[in-house]
mmCIF file of C-alpha atoms in Angstrom:
data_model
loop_
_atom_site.group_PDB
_atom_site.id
_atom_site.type_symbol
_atom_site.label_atom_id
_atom_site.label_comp_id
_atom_site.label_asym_id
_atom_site.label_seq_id
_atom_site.Cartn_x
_atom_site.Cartn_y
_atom_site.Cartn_z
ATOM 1 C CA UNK A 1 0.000 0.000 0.000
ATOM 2 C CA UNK A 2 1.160 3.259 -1.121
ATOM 3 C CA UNK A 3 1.256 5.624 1.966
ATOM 4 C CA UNK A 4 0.751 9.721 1.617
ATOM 5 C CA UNK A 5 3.272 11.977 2.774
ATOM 6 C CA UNK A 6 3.178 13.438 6.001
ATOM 7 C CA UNK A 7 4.014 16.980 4.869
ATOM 8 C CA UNK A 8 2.941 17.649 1.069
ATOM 9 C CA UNK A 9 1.648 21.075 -0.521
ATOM 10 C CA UNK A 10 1.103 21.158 -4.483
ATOM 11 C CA UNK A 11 3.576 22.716 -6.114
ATOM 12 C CA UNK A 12 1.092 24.121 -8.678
ATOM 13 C CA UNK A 13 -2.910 25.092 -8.048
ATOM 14 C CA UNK A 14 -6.069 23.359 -9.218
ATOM 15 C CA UNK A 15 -6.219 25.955 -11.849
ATOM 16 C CA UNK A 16 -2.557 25.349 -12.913
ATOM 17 C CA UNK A 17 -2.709 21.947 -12.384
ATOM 18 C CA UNK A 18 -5.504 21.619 -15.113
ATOM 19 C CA UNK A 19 -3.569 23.461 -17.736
ATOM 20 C CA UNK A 20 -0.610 22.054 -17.329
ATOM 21 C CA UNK A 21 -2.594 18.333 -17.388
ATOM 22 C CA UNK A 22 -3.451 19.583 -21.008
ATOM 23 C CA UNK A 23 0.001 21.053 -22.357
ATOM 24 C CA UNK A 24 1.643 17.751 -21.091
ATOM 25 C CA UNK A 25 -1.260 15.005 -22.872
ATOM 26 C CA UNK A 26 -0.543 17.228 -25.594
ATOM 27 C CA UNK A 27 3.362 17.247 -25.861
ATOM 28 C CA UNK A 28 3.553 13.943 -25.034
ATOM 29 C CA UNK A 29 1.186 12.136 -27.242
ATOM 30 C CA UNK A 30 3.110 13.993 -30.486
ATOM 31 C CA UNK A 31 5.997 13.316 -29.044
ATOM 32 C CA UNK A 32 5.579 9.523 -28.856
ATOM 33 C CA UNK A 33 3.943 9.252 -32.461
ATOM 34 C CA UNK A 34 6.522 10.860 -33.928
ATOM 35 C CA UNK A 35 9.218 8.757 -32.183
ATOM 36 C CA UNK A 36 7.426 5.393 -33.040
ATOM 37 C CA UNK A 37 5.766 6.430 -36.020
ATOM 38 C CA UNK A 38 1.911 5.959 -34.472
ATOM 39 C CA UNK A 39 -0.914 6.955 -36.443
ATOM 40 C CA UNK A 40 -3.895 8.136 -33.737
ATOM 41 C CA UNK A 41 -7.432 5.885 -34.256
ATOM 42 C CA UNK A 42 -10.224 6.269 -32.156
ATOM 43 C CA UNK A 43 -11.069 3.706 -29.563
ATOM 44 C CA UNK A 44 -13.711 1.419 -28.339
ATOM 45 C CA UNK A 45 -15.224 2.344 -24.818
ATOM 46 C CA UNK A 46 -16.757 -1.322 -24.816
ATOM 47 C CA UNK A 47 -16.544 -4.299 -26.431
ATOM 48 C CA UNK A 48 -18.927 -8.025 -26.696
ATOM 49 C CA UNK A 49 -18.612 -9.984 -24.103
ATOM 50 C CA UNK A 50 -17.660 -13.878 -25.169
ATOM 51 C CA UNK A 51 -15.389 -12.862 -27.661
ATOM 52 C CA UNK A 52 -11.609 -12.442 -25.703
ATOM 53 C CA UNK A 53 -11.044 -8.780 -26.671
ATOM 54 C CA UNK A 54 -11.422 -7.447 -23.661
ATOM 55 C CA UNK A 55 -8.434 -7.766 -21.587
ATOM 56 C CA UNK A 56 -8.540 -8.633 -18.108
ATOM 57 C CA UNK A 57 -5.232 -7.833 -16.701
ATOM 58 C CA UNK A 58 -4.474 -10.768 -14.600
ATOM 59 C CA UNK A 59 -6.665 -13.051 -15.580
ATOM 60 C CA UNK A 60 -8.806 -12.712 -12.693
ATOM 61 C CA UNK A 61 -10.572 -8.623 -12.452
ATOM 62 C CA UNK A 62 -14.168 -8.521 -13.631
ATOM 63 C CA UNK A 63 -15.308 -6.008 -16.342
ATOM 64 C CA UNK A 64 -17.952 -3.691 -15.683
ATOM 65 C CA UNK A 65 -20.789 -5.592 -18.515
ATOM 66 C CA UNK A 66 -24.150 -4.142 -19.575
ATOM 67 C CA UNK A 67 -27.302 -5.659 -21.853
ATOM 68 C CA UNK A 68 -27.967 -3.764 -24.723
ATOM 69 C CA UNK A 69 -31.769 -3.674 -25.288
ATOM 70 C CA UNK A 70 -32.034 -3.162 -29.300
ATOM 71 C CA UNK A 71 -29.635 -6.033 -29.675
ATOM 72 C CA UNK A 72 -31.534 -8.687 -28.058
ATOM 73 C CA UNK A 73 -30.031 -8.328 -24.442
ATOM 74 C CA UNK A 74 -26.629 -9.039 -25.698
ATOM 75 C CA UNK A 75 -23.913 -8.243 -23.044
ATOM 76 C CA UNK A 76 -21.115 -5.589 -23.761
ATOM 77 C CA UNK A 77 -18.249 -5.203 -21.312
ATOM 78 C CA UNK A 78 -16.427 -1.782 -21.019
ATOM 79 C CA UNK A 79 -12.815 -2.226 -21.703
ATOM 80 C CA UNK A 80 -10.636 -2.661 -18.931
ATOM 81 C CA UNK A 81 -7.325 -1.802 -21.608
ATOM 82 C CA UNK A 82 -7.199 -2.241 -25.362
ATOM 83 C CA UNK A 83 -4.175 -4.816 -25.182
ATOM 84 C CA UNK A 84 -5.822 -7.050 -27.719
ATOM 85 C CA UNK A 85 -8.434 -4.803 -29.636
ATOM 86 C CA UNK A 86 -4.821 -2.762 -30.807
ATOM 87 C CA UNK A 87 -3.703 -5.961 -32.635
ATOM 88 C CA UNK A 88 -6.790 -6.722 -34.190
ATOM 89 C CA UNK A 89 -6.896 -2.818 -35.158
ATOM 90 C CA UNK A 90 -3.278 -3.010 -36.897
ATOM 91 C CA UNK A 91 -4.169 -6.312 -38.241
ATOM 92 C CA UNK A 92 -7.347 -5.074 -40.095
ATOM 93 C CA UNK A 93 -5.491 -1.042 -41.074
ATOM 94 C CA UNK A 94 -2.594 -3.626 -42.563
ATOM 95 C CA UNK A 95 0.007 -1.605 -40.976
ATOM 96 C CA UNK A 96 4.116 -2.369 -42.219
ATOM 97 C CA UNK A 97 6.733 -3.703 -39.756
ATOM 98 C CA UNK A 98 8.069 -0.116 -37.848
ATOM 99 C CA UNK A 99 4.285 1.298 -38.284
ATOM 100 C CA UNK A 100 1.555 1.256 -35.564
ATOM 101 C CA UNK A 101 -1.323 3.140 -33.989
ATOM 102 C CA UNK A 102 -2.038 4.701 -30.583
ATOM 103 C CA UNK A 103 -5.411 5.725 -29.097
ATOM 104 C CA UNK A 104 -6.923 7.757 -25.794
ATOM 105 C CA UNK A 105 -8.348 5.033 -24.152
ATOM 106 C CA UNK A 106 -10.772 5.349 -21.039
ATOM 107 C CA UNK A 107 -11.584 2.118 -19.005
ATOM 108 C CA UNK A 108 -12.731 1.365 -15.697
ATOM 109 C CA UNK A 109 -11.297 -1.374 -13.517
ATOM 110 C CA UNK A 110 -14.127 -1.738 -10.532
ATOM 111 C CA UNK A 111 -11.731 -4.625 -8.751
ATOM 112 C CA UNK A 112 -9.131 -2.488 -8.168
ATOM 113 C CA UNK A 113 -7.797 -1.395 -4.474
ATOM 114 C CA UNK A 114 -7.982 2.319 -4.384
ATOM 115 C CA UNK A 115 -5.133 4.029 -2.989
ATOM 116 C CA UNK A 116 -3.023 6.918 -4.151
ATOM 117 C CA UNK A 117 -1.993 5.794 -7.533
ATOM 118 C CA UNK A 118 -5.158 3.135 -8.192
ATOM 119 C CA UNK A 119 -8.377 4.129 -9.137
ATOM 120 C CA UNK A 120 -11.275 2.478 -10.599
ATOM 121 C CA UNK A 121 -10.600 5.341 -14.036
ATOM 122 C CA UNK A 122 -8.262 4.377 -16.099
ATOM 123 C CA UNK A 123 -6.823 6.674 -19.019
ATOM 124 C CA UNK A 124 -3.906 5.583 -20.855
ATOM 125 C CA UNK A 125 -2.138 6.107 -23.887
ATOM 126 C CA UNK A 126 -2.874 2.392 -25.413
ATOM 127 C CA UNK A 127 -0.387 2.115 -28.123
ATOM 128 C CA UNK A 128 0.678 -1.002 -30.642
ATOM 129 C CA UNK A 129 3.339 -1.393 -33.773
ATOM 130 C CA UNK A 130 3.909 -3.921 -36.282
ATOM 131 C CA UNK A 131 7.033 -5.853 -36.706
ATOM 132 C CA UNK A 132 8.902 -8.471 -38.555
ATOM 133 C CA UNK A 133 9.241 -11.710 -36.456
ATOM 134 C CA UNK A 134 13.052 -10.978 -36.510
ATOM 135 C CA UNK A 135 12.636 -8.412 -34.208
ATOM 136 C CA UNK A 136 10.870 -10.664 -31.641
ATOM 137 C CA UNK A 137 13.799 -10.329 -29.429
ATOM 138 C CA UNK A 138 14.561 -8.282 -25.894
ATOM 139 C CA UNK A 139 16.678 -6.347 -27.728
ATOM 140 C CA UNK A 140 14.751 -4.735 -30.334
ATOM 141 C CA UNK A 141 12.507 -4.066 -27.041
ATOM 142 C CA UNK A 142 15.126 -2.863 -25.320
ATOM 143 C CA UNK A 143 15.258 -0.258 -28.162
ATOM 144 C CA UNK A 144 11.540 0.553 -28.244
ATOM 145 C CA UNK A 145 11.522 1.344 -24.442
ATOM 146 C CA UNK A 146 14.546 3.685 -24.593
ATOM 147 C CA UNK A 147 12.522 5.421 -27.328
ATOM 148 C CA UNK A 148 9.787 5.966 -25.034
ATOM 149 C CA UNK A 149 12.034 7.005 -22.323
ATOM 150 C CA UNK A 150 12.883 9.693 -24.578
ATOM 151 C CA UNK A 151 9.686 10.731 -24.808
ATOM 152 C CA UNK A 152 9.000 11.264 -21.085
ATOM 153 C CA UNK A 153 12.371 13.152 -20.740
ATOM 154 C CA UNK A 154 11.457 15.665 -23.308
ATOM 155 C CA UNK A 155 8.015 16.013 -21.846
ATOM 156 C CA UNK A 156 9.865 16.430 -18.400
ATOM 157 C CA UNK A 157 12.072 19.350 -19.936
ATOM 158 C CA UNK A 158 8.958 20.847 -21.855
ATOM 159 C CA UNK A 159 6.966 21.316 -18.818
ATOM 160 C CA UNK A 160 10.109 22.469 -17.116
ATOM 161 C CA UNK A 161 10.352 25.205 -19.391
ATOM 162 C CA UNK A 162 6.807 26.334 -18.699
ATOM 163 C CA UNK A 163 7.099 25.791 -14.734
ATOM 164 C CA UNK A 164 10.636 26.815 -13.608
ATOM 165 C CA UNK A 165 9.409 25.248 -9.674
ATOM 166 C CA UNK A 166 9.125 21.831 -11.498
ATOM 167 C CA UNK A 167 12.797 20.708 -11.527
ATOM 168 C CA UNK A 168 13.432 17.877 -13.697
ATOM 169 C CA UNK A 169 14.273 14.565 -12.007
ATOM 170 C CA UNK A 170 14.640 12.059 -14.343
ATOM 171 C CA UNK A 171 18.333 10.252 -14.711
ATOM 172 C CA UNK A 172 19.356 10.773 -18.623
ATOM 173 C CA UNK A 173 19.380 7.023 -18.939
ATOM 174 C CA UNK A 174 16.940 4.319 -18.497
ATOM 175 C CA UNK A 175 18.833 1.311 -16.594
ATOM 176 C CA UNK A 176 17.550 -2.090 -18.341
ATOM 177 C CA UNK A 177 17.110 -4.832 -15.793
ATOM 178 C CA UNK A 178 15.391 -8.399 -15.487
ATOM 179 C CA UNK A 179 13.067 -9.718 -13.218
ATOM 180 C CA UNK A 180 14.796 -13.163 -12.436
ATOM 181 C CA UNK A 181 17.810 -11.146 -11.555
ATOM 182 C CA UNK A 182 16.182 -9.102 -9.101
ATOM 183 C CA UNK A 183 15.500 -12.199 -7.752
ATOM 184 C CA UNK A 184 18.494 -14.192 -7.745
ATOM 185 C CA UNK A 185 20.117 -10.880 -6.151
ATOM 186 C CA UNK A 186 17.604 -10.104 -3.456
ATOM 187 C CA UNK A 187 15.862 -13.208 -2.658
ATOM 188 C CA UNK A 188 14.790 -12.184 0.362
ATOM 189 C CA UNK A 189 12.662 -9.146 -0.883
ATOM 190 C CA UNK A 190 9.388 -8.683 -2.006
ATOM 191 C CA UNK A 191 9.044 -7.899 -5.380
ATOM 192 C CA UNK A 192 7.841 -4.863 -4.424
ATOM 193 C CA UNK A 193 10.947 -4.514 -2.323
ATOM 194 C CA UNK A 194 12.906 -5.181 -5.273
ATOM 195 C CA UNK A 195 11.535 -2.492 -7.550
ATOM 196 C CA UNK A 196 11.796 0.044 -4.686
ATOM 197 C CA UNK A 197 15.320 -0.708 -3.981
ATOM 198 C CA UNK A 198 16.380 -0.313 -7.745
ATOM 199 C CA UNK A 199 14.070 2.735 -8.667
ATOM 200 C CA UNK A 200 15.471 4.262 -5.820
ATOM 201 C CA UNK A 201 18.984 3.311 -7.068
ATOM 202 C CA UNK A 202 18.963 3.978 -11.017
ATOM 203 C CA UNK A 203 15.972 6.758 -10.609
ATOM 204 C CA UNK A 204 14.452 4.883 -14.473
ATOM 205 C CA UNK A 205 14.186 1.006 -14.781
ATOM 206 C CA UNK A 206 12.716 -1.057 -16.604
ATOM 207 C CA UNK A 207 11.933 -4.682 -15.392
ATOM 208 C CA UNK A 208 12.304 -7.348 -18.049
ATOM 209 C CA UNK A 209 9.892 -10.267 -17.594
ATOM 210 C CA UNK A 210 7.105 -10.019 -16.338
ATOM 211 C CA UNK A 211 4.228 -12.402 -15.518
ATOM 212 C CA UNK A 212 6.933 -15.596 -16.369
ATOM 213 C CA UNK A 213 8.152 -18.321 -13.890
ATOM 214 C CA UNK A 214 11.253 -16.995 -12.240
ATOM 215 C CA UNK A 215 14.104 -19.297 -11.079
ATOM 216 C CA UNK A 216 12.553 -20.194 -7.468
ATOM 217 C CA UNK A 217 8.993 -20.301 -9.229
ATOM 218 C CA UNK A 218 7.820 -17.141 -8.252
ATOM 219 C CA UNK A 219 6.512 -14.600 -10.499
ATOM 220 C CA UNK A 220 7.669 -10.981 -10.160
ATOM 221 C CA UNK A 221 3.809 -9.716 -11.341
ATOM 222 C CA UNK A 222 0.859 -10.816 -12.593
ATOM 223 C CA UNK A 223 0.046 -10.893 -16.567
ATOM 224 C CA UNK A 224 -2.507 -12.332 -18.453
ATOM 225 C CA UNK A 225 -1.707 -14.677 -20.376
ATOM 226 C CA UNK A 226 -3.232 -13.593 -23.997
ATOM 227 C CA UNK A 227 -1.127 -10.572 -24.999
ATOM 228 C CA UNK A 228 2.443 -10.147 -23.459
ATOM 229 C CA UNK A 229 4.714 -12.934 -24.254
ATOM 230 C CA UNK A 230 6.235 -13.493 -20.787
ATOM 231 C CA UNK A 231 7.345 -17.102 -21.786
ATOM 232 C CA UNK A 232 10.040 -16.848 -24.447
ATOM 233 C CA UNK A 233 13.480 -17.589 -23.889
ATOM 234 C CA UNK A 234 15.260 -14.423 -24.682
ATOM 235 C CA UNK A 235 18.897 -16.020 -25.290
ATOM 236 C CA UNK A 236 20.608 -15.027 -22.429
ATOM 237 C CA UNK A 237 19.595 -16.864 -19.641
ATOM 238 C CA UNK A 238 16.657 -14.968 -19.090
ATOM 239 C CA UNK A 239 12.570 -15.548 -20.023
ATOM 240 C CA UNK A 240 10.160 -13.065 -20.974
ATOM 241 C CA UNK A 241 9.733 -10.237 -23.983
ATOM 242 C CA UNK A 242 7.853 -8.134 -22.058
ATOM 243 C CA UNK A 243 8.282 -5.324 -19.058
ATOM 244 C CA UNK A 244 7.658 -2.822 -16.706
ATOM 245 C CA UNK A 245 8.603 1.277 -16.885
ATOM 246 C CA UNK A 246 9.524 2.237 -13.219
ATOM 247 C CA UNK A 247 10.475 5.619 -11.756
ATOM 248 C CA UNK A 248 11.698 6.803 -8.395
ATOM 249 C CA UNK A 249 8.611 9.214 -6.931
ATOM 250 C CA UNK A 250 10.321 11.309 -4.309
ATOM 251 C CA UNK A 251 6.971 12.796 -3.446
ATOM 252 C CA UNK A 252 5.430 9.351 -2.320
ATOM 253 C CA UNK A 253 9.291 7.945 -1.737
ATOM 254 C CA UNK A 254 8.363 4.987 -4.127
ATOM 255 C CA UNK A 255 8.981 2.889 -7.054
ATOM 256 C CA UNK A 256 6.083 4.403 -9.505
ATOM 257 C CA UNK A 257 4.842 2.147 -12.393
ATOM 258 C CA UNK A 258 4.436 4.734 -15.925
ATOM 259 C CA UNK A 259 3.612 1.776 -18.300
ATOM 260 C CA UNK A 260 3.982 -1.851 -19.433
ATOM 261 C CA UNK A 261 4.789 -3.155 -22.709
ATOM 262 C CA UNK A 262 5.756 -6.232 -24.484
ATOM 263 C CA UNK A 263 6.274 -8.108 -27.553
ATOM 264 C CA UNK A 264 3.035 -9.496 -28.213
ATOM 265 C CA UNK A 265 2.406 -13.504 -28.128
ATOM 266 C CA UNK A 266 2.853 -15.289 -31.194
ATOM 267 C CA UNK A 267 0.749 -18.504 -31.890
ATOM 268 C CA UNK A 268 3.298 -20.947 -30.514
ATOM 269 C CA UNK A 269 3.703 -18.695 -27.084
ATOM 270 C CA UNK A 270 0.370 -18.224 -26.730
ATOM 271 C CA UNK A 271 -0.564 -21.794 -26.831
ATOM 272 C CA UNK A 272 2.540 -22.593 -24.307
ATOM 273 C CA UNK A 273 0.924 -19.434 -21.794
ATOM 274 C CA UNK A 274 -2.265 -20.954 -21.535
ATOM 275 C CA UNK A 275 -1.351 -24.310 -20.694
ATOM 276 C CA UNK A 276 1.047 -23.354 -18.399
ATOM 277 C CA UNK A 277 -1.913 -21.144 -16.304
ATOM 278 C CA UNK A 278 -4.406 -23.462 -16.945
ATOM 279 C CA UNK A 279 -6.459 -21.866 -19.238
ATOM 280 C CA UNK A 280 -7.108 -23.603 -22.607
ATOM 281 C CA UNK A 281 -10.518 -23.052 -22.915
ATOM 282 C CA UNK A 282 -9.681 -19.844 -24.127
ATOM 283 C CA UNK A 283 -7.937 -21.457 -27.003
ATOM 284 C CA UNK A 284 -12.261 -21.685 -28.546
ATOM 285 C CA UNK A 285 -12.233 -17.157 -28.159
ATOM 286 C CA UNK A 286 -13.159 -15.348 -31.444
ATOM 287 C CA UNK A 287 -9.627 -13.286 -30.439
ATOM 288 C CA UNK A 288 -7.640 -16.421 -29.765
ATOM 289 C CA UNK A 289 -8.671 -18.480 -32.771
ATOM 290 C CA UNK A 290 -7.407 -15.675 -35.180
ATOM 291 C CA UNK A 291 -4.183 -15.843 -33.674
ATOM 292 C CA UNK A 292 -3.568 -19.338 -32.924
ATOM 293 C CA UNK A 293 -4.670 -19.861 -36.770
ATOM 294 C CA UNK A 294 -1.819 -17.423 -37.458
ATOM 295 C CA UNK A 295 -4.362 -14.496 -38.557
ATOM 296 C CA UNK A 296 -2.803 -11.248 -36.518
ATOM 297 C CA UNK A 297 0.131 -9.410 -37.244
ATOM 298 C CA UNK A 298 3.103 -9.917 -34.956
ATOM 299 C CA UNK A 299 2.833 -6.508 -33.139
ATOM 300 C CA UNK A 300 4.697 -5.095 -30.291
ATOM 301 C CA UNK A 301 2.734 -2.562 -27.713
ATOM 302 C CA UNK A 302 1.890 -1.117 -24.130
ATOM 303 C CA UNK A 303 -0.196 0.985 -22.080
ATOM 304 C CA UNK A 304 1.199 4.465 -20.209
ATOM 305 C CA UNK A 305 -0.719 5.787 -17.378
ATOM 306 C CA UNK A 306 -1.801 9.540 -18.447
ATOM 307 C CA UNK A 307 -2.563 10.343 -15.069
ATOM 308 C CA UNK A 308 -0.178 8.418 -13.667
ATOM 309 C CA UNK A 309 2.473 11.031 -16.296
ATOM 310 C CA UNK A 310 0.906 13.728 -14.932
ATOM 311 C CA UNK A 311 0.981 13.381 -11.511
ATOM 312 C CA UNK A 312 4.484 12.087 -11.322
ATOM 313 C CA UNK A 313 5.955 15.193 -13.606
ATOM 314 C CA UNK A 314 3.522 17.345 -11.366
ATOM 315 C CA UNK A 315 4.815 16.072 -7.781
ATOM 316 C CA UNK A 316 1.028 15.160 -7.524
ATOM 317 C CA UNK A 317 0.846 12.825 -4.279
ATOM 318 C CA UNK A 318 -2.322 11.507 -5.367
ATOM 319 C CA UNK A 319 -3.816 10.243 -8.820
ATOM 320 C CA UNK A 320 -6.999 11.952 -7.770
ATOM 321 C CA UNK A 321 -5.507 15.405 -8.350
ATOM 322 C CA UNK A 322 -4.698 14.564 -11.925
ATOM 323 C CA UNK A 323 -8.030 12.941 -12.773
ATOM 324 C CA UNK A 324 -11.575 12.947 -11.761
ATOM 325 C CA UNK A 325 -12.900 9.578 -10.142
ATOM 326 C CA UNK A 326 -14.717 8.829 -6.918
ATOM 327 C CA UNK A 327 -13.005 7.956 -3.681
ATOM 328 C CA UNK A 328 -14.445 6.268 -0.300
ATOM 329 C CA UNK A 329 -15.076 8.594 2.689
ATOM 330 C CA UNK A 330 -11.748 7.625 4.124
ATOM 331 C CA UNK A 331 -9.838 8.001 1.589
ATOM 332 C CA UNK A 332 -10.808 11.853 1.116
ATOM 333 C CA UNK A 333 -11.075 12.645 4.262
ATOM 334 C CA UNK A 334 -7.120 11.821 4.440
ATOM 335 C CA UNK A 335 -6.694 13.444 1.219
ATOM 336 C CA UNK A 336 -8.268 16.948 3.332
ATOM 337 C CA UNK A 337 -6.140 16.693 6.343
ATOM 338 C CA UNK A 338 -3.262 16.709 4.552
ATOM 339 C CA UNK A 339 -3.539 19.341 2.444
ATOM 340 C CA UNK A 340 -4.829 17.198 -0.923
ATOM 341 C CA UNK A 341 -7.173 18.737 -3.309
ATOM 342 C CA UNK A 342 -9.276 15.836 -5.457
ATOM 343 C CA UNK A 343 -10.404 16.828 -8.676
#
């Protein structure tokens, strides 16, 4: 559990805060289109239920679902992340290798534990690129994440420029790590503990492997297993084309999660991910048939928190004061006594 600082005042006002919410969505969306060559598309804010597309994070967190009364009753879900729509959307546009799309994408994700950087809204840049099967290695995603590092550094500068009291933070490299690692290193941490200790070390990290068996059988995180491909040897020793963007937040003195990304599962990985969790009866999905049959484009994508952008680069302490969602009594109560103003 996150915990809220003891002494915190906003650097910036509500007022402030609000405009500078807008210049950085702004900057930062160009930015990372023009850096990974993403076309913008408009996105679903549900999807039909029965049919895989939705994605459901772990495997286990329930979808918000609805009847739709001039369509017999039939139940739509609203998207909980666009993880697999995005393939089916470059699939069908026809996109080349080194082309891809990205999309503002609301969701809501009613199973989540609320605390200062979860909240049942979710708005993320969803984002997805084509590529040859060569590049299905942790090095060409190695590549694609320093690319997006870039990104957040010149959207750190940018705002910078604008709001001289916002002193950027962020180291001028992102350190590349592995999850297995971590754990061979520090096996008596938490994974949690883990990505605390190195975020506060490196200041950027991102954690290769994610969602895969690790060497003592642990997992460092959950993943579904449907999108990611958490179960390919990379080469090296290690398992797992997929990964976590961390920062240090000195405001909440934590490691802070920006986004997750990953080389997308290919037929043969996708079969291997859902035997190993038990879950072949997905293998019947509309989504799952088109792939296992070899029908969607080998793709490579992620999710970044908007909010979560904006209230790290703000020295937010709470998500709540970059977005507009609803909190339990407690929880805003808190948020008053110490000084916390909820949008």
């Amino acid at each position: 559990m996150i915990k809220l600082p003891a002494k915190y005042k906003s650097i910036l006002n509500t007022r402030e805060t609000e405009h500078a919410i807008v210049a950085i969505k702004d900057f930062f969306q160009l930015a990372l289109s023009t850096e990974l060559n993403l076309t913008r598309v408009t996105a679903p804010l549900f999807v039909e239920a029965g049919t895989g597309i939705n994605d459901d994070l772990n495997g286990v967190e329930r979808p918000v679902s609805f009847p739709v009364k001039s369509m017999n009753e039939k139940k739509m879900e609203i998207v909980q992340s666009l993880a697999k729509w995005k393939r089916m959307k470059v699939t069908d546009l026809g996109l080349e290798p080194g082309f891809g799309i990205y999309t503002d994408m609301n969701a809501l994700r009613p199973d989540e534990d609320l605390d200062a950087i979860h909240s049942i809204y979710v708005d993320q840049w969803d984002w997805c690129m084509a590529i040859d099967e060569a590049d299905r290695t942790v090095f060409y995603l190695h590549e694609i994440v320093k690319k997006v590092y870039r990104c957040l550094k010149r959207t750190e500068f940018f705002l910078y420029d604008r709001y001289p009291e916002l002193k950027p933070i962020l180291p001028k490299h992102i350190k590349i790590l592995f999850a297995d690692d971590l754990q061979r290193q520090y096996p008596n941490l938490t994974p949690k503990e883990r990505e605390n200790k190195v975020a506060k070390e490196y200041g950027a990290v991102f954690i290769t492997g994610i969602g895969g068996k690790m060497g003592d059988g642990s997992i460092h995180d959950g993943r579904a297993p449907d999108y990611d491909d958490w179960i390919t040897e990379t080469g090296d020793g290690h398992r797992g084309l997929n990964g976590d963007i961390l920062v240090w937040n000195p405001v909440l003195n934590s490691a802070f999660e920006l986004s997750s990304m990953g080389i997308r599962v290919s037929p043969q990985s996708l079969k291997a991910q859902l035997q190993e969790r038990n879950m072949m009866d997905r293998a019947e999905l509309s989504f799952h048939k088109k792939l296992l049959n070899g029908e969607l484009t080998q793709t490579l994508g992620g999710g970044i928190g908007q909010s979560r952008i904006c209230m790290f680069l703000l020295r937010k302490a709470h998500i709540g004061e970059t977005q507009v969602s609803v909190w339990p009594e407690e929880i805003k109560d808190d948020c008053a006594k110490r000084g916390i103003v909820l949008l």
